[in-house]
PDB file of C-alpha atoms in Angstrom:
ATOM      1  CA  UNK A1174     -18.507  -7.718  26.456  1.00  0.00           C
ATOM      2  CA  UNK A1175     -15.755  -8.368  23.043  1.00  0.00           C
ATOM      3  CA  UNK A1176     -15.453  -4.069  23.834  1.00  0.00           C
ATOM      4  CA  UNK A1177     -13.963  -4.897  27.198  1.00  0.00           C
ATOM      5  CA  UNK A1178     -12.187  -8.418  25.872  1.00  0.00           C
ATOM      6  CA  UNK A1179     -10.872  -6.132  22.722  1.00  0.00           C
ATOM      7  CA  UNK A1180      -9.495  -3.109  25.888  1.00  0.00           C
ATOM      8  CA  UNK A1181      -8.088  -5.813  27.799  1.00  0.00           C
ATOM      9  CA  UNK A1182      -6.224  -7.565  25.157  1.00  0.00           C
ATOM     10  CA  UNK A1183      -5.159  -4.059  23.503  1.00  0.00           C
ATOM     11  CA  UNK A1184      -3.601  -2.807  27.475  1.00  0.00           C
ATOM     12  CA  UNK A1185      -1.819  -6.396  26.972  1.00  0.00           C
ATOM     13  CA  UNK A1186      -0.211  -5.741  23.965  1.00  0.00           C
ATOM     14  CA  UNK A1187       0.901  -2.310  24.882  1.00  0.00           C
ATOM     15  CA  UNK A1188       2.469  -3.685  27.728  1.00  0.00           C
ATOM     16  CA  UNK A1189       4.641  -5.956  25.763  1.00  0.00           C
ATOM     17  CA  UNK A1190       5.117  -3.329  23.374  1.00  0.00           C
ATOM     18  CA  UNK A1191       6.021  -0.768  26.071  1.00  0.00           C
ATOM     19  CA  UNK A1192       9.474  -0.102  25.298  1.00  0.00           C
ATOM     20  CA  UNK A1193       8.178   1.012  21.930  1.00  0.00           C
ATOM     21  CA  UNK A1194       5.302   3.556  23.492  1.00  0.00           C
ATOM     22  CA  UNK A1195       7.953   5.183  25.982  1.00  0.00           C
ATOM     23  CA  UNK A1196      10.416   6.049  22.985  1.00  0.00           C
ATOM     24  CA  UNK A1197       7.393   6.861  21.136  1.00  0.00           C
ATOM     25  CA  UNK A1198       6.486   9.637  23.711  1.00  0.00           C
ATOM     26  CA  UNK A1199      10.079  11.163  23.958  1.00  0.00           C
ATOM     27  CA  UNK A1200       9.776  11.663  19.922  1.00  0.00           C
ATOM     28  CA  UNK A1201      12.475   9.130  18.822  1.00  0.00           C
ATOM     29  CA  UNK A1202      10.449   5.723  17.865  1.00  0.00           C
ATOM     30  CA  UNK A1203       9.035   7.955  14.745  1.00  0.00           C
ATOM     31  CA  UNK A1204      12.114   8.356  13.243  1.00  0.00           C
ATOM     32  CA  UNK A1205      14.025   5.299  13.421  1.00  0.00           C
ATOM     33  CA  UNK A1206      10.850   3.735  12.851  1.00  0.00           C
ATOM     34  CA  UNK A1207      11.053   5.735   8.913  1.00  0.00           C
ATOM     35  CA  UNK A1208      14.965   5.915   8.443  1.00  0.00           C
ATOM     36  CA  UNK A1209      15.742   2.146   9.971  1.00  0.00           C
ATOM     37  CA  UNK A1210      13.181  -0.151  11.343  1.00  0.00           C
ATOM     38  CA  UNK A1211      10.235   0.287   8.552  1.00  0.00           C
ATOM     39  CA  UNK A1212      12.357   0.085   5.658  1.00  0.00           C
ATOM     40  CA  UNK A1213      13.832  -3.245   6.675  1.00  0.00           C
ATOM     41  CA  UNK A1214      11.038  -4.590   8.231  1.00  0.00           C
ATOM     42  CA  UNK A1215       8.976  -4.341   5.279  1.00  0.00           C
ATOM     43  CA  UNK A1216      11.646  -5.694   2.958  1.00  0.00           C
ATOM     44  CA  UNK A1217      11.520  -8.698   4.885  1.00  0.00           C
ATOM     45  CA  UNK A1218       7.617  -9.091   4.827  1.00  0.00           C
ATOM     46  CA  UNK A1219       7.496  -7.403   1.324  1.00  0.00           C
ATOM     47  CA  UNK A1220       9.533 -10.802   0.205  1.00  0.00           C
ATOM     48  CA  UNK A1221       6.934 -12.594   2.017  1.00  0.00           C
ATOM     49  CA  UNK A1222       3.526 -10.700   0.653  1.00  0.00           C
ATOM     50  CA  UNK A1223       5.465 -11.027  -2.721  1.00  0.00           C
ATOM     51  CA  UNK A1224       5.468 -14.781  -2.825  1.00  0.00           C
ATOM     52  CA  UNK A1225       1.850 -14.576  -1.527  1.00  0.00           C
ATOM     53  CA  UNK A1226       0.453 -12.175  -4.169  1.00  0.00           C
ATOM     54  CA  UNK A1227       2.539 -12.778  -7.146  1.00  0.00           C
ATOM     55  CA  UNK A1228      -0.766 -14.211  -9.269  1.00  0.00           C
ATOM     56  CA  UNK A1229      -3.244 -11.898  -8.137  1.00  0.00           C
ATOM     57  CA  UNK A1230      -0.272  -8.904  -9.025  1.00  0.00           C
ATOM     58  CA  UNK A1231       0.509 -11.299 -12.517  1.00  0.00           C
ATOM     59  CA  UNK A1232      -3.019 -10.967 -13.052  1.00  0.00           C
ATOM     60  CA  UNK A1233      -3.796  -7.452 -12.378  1.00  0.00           C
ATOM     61  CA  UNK A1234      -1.098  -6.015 -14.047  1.00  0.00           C
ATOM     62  CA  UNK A1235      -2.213  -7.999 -17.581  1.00  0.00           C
ATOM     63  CA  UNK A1236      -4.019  -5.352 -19.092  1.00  0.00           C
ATOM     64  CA  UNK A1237      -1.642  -2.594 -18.530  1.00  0.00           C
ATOM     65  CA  UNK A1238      -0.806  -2.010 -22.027  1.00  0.00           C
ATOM     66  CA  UNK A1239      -4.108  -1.576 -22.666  1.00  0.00           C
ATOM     67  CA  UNK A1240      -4.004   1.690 -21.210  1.00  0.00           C
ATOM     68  CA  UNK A1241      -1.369   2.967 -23.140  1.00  0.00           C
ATOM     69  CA  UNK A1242      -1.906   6.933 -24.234  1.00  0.00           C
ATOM     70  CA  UNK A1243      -2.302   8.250 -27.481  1.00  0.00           C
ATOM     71  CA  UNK A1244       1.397   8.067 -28.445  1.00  0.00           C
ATOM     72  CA  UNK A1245       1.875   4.406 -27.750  1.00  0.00           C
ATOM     73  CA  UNK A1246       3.785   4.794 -24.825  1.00  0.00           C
ATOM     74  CA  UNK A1247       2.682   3.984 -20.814  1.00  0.00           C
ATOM     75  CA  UNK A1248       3.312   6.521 -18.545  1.00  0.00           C
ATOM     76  CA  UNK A1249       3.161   5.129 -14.774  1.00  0.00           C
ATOM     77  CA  UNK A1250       3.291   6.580 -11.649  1.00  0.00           C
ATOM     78  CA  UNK A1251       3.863   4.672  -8.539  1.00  0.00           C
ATOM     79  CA  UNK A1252       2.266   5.878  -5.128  1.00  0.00           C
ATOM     80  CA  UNK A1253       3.731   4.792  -2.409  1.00  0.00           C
ATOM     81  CA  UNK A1254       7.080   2.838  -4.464  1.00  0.00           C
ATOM     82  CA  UNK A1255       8.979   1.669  -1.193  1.00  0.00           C
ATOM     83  CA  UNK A1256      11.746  -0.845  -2.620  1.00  0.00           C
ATOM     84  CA  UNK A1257       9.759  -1.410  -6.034  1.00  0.00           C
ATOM     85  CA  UNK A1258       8.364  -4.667  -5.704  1.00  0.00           C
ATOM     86  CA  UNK A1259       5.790  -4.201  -8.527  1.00  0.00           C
ATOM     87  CA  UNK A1260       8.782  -3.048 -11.168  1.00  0.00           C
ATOM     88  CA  UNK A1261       8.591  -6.971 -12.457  1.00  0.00           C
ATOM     89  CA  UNK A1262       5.293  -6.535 -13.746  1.00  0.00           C
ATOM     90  CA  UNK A1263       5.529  -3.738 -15.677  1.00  0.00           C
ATOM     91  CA  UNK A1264       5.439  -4.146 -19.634  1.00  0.00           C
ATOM     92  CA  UNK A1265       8.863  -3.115 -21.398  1.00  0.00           C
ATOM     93  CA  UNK A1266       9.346   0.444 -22.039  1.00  0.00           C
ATOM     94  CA  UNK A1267       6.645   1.673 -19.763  1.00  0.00           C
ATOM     95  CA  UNK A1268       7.748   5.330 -18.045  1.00  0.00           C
ATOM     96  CA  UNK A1269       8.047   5.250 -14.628  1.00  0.00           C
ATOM     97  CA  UNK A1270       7.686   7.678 -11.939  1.00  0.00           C
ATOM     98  CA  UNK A1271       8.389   6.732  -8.044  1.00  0.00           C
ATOM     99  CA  UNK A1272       6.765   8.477  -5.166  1.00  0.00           C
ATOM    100  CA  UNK A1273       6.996   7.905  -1.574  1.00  0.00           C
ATOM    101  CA  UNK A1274       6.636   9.810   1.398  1.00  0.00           C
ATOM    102  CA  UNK A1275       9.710   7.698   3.237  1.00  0.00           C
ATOM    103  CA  UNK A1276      13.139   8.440   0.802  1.00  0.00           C
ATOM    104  CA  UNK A1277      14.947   5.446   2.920  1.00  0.00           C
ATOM    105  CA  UNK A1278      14.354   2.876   0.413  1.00  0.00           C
ATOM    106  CA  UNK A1279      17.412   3.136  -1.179  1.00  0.00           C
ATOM    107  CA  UNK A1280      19.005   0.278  -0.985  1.00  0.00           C
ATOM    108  CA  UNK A1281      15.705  -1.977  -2.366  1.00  0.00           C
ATOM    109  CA  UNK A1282      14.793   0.562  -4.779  1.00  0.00           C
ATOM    110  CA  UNK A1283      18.492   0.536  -6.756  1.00  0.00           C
ATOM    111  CA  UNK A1284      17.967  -3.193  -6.162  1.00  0.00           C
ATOM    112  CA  UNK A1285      15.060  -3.823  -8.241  1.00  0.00           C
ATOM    113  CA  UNK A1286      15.986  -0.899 -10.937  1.00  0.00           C
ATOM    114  CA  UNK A1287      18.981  -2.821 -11.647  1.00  0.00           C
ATOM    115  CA  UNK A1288      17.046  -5.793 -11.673  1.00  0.00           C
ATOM    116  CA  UNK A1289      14.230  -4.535 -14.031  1.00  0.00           C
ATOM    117  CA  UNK A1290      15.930  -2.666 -16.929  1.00  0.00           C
ATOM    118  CA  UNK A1291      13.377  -2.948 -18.915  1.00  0.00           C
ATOM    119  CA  UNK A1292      11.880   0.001 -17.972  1.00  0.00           C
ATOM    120  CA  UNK A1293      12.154   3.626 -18.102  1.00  0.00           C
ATOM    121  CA  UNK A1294      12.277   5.437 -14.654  1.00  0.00           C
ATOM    122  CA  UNK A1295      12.059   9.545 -14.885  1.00  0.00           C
ATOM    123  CA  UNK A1296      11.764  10.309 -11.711  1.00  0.00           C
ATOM    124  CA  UNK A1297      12.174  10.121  -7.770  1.00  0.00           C
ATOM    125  CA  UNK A1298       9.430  12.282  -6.056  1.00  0.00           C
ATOM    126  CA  UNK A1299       9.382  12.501  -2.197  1.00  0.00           C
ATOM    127  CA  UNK A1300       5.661  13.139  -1.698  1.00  0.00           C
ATOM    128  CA  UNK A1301       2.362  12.128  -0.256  1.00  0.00           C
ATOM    129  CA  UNK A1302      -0.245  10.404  -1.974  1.00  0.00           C
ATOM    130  CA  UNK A1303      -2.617  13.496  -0.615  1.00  0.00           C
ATOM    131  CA  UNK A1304      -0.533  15.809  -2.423  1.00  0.00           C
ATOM    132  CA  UNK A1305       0.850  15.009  -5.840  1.00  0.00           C
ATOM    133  CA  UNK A1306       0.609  18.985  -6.704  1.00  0.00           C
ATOM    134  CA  UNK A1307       4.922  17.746  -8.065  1.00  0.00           C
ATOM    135  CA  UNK A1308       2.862  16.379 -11.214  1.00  0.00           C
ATOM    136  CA  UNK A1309       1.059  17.981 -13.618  1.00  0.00           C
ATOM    137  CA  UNK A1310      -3.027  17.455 -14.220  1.00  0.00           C
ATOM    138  CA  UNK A1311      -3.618  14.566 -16.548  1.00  0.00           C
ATOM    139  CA  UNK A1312      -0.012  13.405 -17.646  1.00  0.00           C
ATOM    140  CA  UNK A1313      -0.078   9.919 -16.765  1.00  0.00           C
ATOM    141  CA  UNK A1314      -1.912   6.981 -18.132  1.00  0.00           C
ATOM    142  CA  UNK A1315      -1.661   4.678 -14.976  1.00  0.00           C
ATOM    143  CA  UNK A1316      -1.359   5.330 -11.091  1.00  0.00           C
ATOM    144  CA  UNK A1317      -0.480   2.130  -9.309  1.00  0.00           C
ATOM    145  CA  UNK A1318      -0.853   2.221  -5.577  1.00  0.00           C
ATOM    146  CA  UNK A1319      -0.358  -1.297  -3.565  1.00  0.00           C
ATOM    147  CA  UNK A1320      -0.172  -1.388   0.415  1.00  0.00           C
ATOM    148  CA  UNK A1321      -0.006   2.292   0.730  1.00  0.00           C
ATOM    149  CA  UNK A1322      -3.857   3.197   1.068  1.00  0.00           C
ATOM    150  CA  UNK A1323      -3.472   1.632   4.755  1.00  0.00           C
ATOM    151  CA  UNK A1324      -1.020   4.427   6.050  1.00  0.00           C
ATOM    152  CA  UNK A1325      -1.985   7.362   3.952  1.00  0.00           C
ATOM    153  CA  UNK A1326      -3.369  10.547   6.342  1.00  0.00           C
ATOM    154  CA  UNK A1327      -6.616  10.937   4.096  1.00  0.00           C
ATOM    155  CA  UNK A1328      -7.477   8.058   1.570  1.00  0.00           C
ATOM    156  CA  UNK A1329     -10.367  10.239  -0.315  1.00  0.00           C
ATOM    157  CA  UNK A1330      -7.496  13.155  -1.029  1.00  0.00           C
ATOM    158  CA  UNK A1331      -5.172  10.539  -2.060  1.00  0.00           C
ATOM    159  CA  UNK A1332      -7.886   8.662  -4.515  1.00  0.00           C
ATOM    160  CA  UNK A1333      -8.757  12.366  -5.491  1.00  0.00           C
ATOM    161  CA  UNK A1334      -4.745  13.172  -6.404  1.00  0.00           C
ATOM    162  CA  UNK A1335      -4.815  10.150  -8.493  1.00  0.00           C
ATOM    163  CA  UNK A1336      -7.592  10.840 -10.500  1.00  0.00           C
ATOM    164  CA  UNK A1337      -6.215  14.517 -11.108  1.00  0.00           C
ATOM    165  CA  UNK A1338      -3.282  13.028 -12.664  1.00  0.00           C
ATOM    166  CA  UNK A1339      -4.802  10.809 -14.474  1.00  0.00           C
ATOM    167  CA  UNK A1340      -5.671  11.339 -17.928  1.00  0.00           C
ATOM    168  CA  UNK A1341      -9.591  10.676 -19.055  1.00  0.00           C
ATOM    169  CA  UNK A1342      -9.452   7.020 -19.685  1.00  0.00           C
ATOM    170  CA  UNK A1343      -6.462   5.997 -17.970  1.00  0.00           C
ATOM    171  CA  UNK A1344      -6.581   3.846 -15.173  1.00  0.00           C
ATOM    172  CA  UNK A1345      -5.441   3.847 -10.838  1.00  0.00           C
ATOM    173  CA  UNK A1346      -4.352   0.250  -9.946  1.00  0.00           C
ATOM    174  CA  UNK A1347      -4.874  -1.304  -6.276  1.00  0.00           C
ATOM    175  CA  UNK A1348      -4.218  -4.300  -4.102  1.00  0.00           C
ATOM    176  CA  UNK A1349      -4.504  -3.377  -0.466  1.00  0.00           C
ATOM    177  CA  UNK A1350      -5.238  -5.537   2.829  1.00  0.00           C
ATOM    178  CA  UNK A1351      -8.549  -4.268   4.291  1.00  0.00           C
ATOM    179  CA  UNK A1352     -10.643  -5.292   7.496  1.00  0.00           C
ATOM    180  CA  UNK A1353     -12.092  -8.195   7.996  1.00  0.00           C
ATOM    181  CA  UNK A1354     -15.919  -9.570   7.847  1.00  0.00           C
ATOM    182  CA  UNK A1355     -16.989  -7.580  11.511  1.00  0.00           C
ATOM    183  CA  UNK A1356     -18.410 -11.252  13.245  1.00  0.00           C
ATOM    184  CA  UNK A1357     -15.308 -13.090  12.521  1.00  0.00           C
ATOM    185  CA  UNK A1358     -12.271 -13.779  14.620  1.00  0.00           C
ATOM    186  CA  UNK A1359     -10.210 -11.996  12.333  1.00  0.00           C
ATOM    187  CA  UNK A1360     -12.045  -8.475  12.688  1.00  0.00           C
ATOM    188  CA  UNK A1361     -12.127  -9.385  16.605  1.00  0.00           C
ATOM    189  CA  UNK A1362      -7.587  -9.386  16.611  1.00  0.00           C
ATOM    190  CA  UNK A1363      -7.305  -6.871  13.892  1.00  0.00           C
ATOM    191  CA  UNK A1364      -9.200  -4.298  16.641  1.00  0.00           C
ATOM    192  CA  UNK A1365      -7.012  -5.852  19.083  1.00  0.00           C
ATOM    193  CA  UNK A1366      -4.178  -5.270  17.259  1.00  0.00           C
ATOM    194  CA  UNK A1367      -4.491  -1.885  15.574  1.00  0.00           C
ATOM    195  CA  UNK A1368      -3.384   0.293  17.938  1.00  0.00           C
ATOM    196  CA  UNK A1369      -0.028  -1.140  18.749  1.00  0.00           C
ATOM    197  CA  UNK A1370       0.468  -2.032  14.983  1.00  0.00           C
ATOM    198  CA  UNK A1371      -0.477   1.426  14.222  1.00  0.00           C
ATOM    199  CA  UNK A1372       2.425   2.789  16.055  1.00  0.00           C
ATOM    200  CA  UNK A1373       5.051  -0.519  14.993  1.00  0.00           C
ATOM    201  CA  UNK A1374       4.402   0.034  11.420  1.00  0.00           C
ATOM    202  CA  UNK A1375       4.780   3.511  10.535  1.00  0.00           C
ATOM    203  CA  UNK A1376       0.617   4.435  10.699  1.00  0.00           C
ATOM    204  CA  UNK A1377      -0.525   1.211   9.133  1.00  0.00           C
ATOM    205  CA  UNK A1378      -4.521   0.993  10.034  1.00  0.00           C
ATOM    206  CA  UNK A1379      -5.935  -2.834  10.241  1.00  0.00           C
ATOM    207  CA  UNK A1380      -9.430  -1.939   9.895  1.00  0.00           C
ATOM    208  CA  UNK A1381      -9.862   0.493   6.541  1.00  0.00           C
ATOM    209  CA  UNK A1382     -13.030  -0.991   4.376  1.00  0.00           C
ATOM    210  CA  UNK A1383     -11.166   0.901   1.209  1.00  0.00           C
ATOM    211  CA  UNK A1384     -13.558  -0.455  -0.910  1.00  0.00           C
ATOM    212  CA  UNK A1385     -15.861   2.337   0.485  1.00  0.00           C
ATOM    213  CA  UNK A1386     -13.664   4.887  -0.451  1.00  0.00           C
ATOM    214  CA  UNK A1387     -12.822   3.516  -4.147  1.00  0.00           C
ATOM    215  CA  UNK A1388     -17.013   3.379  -4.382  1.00  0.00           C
ATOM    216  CA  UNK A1389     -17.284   7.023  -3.545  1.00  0.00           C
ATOM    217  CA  UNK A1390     -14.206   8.024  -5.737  1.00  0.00           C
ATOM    218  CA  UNK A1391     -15.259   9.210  -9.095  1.00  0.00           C
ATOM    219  CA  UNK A1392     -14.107   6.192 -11.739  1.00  0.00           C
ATOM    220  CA  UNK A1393     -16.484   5.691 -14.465  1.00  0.00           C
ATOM    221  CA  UNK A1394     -15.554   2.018 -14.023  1.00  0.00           C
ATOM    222  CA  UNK A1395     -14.531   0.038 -10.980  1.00  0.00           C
ATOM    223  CA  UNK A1396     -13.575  -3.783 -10.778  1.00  0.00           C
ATOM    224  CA  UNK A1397     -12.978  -4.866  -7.291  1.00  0.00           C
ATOM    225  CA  UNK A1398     -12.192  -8.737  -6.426  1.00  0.00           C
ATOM    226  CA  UNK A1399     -12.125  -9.741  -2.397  1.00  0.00           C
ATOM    227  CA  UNK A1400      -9.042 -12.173  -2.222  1.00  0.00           C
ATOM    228  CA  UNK A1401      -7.854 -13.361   0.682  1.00  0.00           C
ATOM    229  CA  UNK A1402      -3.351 -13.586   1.179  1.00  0.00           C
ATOM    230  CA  UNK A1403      -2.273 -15.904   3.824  1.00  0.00           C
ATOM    231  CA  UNK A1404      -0.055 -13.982   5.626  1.00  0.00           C
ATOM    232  CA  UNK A1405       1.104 -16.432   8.773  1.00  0.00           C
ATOM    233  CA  UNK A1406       0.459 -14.727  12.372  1.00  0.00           C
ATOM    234  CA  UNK A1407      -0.683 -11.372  10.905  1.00  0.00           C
ATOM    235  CA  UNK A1408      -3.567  -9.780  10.738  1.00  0.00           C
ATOM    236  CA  UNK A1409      -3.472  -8.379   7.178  1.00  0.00           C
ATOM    237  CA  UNK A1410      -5.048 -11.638   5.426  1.00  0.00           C
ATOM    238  CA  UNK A1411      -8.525  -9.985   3.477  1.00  0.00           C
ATOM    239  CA  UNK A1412      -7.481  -8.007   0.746  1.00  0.00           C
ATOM    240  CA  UNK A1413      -8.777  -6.298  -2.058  1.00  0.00           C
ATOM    241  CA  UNK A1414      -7.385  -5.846  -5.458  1.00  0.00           C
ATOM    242  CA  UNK A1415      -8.376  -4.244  -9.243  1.00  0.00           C
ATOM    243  CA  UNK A1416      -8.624  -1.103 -11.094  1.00  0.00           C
ATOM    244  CA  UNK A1417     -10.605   1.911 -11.911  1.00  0.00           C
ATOM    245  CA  UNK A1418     -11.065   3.983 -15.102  1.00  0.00           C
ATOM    246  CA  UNK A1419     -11.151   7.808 -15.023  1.00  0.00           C
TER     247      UNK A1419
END
């Protein structure tokens, strides 16, 4: 009975998302969606989800210098950088590298370098989490990845890349919306949703349980938190956020 009520719903929203489908089946939604419409939509709910997760990112980001290799310096790399919302909470000095699969952050991402000179950024790659084959085996002492593991193709090759690059004791970094409990409301809309949201925002899926995946990736030590980030009239509210050691 919800399997029909979730089909019904779904054939709803496609409707009023129909303009959307038919560019999306003559090949042009895809991209605009990458060069015009995802870039700006997601600085405008980035600012948003900033607000929203600024403690539990405050907090997460804490121990960072912990990790710090043998020379004393942090060497970061950023999966998934978009505009570079997370730049703030990086310690002073730390060695940045940016990665994204989209290059049409421009505008954000020279916004927030300018903004956070107090760090060191070496790089722009344009690559997929799944294949970070641009940088070398062990160089980097953190891999921060937050709201990417939603969209990726494969999240197990991405997790895999990161712990490649990794060196032994270093440490991958996460805070990612994930589905909700499966008898609540909430899972009932995100199933509703995911299709048409799927398509809207650039591959985003609603329904990932990621903490699966970071339980079957190979960290020697995981700390995962459930939070929850009230995000009004979306369907991205569970979250979870922590680290794991290689």
């Amino acid at each position: 009975e919800a399997g029909v009520r979730i089909l019904l719903l779904r054939a709803c929203l496609a409707l009023l998302a129909s303009p959307i489908y038919l560019l999306s089946f003559v090949g042009l939604w895809e991209p605009f969606c990458r060069k015009v419409f995802f870039p700006f939509i997601l600085d405008k709910i980035g600012v948003i989800h900033d607000k929203k997760s600024k403690k539990h990112k405050q907090e997460l980001f804490s121990n960072l210098p912990d990790f710090r290799g043998p020379s004393g310096e942090l060497r970061l790399l950023e999966i998934g950088t978009g505009g570079g919302s997370n730049f703030q909470f990086y310690p002073p000095g730390c060695r940045v590298t940016c990665t994204d699969i989209n290059p049409n952050f421009q505008e954000s991402l020279s916004k927030n370098m300018k903004k956070n000179q107090h760090l060191r950024y070496e790089r722009f790659l344009v690559a997929a989490g799944e294949d970070l084959s641009q940088v070398p085996s062990g160089s980097v002492d953190a891999v921060v990845c937050t709201l990417v593991l939603c969209s990726v193709h494969s999240v197990s090759s991405t997790l895999r890349e990161a712990l490649r690059v990794l060196r032994p004791g270093g440490a991958f970094y996460f805070l990612e919306h994930v589905a909700a409990e499966h008898s609540s409301w909430r899972y009932f809309w995100q199933q509703v949703c995911y299709p048409t949201w799927k398509l809207v925002f650039a591959g985003c899926c609603l329904t990932r349980e990621l903490w699966k995946n970071l339980e079957e990736a190979k960290f020697s030590e995981l700390k995962i938190q459930h939070i929850s980030v009230a995000m009004p009239w979306m369907p991205i509210e569970p979250h979870i956020v922590g680290y794991g050691v290689k």
